[in-house]
Structures are given as structure tokens and as C-alpha cells.
Short mmCIF file of C-alpha atoms in Angstrom, two decimals:
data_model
loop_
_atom_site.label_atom_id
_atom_site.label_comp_id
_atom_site.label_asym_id
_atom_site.label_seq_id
_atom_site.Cartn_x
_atom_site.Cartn_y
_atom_site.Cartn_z
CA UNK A 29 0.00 0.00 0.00
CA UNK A 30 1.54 3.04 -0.68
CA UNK A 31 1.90 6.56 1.14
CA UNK A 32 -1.19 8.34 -0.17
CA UNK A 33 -3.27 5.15 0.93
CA UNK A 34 -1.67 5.16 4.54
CA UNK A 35 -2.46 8.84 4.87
CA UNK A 36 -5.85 9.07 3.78
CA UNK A 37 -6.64 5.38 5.50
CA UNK A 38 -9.11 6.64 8.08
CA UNK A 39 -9.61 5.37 11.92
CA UNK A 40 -12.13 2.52 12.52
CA UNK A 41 -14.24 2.89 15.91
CA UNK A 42 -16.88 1.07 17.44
CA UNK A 43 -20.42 2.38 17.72
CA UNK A 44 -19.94 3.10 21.92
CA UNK A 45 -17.13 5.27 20.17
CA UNK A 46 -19.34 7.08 17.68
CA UNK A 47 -21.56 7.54 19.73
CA UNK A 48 -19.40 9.27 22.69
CA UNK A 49 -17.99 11.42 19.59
CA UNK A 50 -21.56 12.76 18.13
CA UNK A 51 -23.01 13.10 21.58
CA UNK A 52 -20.55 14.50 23.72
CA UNK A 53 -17.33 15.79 21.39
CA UNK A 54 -19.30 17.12 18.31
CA UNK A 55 -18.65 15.20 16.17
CA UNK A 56 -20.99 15.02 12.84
CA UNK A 57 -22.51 11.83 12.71
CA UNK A 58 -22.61 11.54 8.69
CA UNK A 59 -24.76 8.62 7.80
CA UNK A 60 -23.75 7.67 3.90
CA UNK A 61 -26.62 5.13 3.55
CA UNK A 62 -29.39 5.39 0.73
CA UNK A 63 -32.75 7.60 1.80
CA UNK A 64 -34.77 4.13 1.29
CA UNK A 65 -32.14 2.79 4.29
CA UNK A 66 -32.38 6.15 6.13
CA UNK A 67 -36.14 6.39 6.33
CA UNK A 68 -36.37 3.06 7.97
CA UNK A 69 -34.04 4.13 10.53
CA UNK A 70 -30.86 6.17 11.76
CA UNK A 71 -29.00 6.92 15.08
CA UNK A 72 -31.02 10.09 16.18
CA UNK A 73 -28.42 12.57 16.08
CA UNK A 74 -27.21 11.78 12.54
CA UNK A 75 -26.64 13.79 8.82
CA UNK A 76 -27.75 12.11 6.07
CA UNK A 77 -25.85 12.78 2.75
CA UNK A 78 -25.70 9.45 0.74
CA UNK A 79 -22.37 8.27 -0.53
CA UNK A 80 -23.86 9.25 -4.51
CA UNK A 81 -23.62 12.76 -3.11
CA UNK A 82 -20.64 13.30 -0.68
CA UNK A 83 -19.36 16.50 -0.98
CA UNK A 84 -16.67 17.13 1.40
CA UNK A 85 -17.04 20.91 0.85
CA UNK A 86 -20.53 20.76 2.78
CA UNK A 87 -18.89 19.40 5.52
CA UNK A 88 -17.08 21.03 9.01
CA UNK A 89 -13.49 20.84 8.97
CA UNK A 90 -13.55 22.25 12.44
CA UNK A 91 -14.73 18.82 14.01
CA UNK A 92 -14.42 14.80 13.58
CA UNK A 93 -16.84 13.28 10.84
CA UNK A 94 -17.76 10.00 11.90
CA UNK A 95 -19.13 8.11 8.41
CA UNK A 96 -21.80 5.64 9.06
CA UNK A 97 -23.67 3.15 6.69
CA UNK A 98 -25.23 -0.22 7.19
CA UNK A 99 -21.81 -2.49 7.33
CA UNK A 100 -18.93 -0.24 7.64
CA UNK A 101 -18.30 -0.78 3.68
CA UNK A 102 -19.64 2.08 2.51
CA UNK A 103 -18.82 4.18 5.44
CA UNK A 104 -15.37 3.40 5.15
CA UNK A 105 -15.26 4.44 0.93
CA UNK A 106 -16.87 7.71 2.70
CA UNK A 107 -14.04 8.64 5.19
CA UNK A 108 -11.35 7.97 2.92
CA UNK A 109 -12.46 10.36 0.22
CA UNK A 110 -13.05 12.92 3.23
CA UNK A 111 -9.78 12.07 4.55
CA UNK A 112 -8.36 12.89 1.14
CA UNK A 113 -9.98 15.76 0.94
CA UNK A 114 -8.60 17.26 4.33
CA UNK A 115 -11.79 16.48 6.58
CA UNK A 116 -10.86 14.10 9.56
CA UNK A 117 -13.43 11.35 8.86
CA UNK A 118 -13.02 8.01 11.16
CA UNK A 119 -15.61 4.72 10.23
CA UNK A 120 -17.68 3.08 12.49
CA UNK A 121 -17.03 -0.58 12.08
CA UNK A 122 -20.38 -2.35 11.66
CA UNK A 123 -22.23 0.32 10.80
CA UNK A 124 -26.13 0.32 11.76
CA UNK A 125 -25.78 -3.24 12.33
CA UNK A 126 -23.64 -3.04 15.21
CA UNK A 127 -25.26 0.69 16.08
CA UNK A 128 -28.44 -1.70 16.81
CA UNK A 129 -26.49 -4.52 18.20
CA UNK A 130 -25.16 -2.45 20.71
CA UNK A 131 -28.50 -1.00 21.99
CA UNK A 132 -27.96 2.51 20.60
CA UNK A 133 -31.39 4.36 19.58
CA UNK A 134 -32.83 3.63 15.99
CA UNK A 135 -34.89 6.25 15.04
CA UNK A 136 -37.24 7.36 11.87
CA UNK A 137 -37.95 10.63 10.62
CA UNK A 138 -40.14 12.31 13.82
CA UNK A 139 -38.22 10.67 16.25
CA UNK A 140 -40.34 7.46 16.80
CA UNK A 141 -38.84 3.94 16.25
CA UNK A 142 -37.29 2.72 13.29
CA UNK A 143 -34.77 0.02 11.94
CA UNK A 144 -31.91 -0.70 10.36
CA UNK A 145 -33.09 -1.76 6.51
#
């Protein structure tokens, strides 16, 4: 792997993590997830911008992005293009599936109840 990929290769952390970040460091929560996947449910104090439309110029540079999709794949395709575009960007490992797993609030649109799609 070469330097540019070591630079830009963002941190993974676990949802307790992400969590800690968003609610307590301000951090941006970005979920990258579809707005099908979104609708059905998110962490409650996310940003949803799907990965089709990442734009790291809409985007604080002031603060840690946390990228979040359903696995970690996608998330992790998110934070390095943010990396590489000078925003630090870290991946939660598991994405909404381990969110969930861990207990961590799942919420539609409205605030009631949703789930991970």
C-alpha cells in the first residue's frame, strides 16, 4: 500500500465510540446510507448525505466526521475520500448493524422507532 493510501486510510471505531464522539465531542454523525435505508431508521443525532452525493465541501473541517452506513463498507469508501480531501473522517465498524447490536437508539424521521433496513 503506498503513502497516499496510509495517509488518507481513516480510523475505525466502534459504535460506543461514535456515539461518545456525536453526543458529547461534536462530532458530525454523517450517515452515507441510501434515503430508502435512512427512512427506515438512523441513530437520532445523525446527517444524512448518501455516498452518490458526498461532498466534502458541505462538511465542518472544524470537528471529527464519523461516516456511518449499514456495514462499515460504505462508510469506510466515505471517510477515505473525506480524509483525502482534508476532513478528519473516522468509520464506524459495523455500521447500523452493530449501532443496533449495541442497543444505541434507531430512530425514523419524527423521532419514533425505526430500523436498520
Amino acid at each position: 500500500m503506498g503513502l497516499f493510501n496510509r495517509k488518507h486510510r481513516p480510523a475505525h471505531i466502534d459504535p460506543a465510540e461514535a456515539n461518545r464522539l456525536s453526543t458529547q465531542d461534536g462530532a458530525l454523525l454523517l450517515d452515507v446510507r441510501e434515503p430508502g435505508e435512512w427512512s427506515a431508521g438512523h441513530a437520532p443525532q445523525a446527517t444524512h448525505m448518501p455516498l452518490g452525493a458526498l461532498n466534502a465541501d458541505q462538511l465542518p473541517r472544524d470537528r471529527v466526521v464519523v461516516a456511518v452506513c449499514r456495514s462499515g463498507s460504505r462508510s469506510g469508501m466515505a471517510a477515505r475520500r473525506l480524509r483525502s480531501a482534508g476532513v478528519d473522517a473516522r468509520n464506524m465498524s459495523g455500521g447500523m448493524n452493530a449501532w443496533a447490536a449495541a442497543g444505541l437508539p434507531v430512530v425514523r424521521d419524527g423521532g419514533k422507532a425505526g430500523s436498520v433496513a
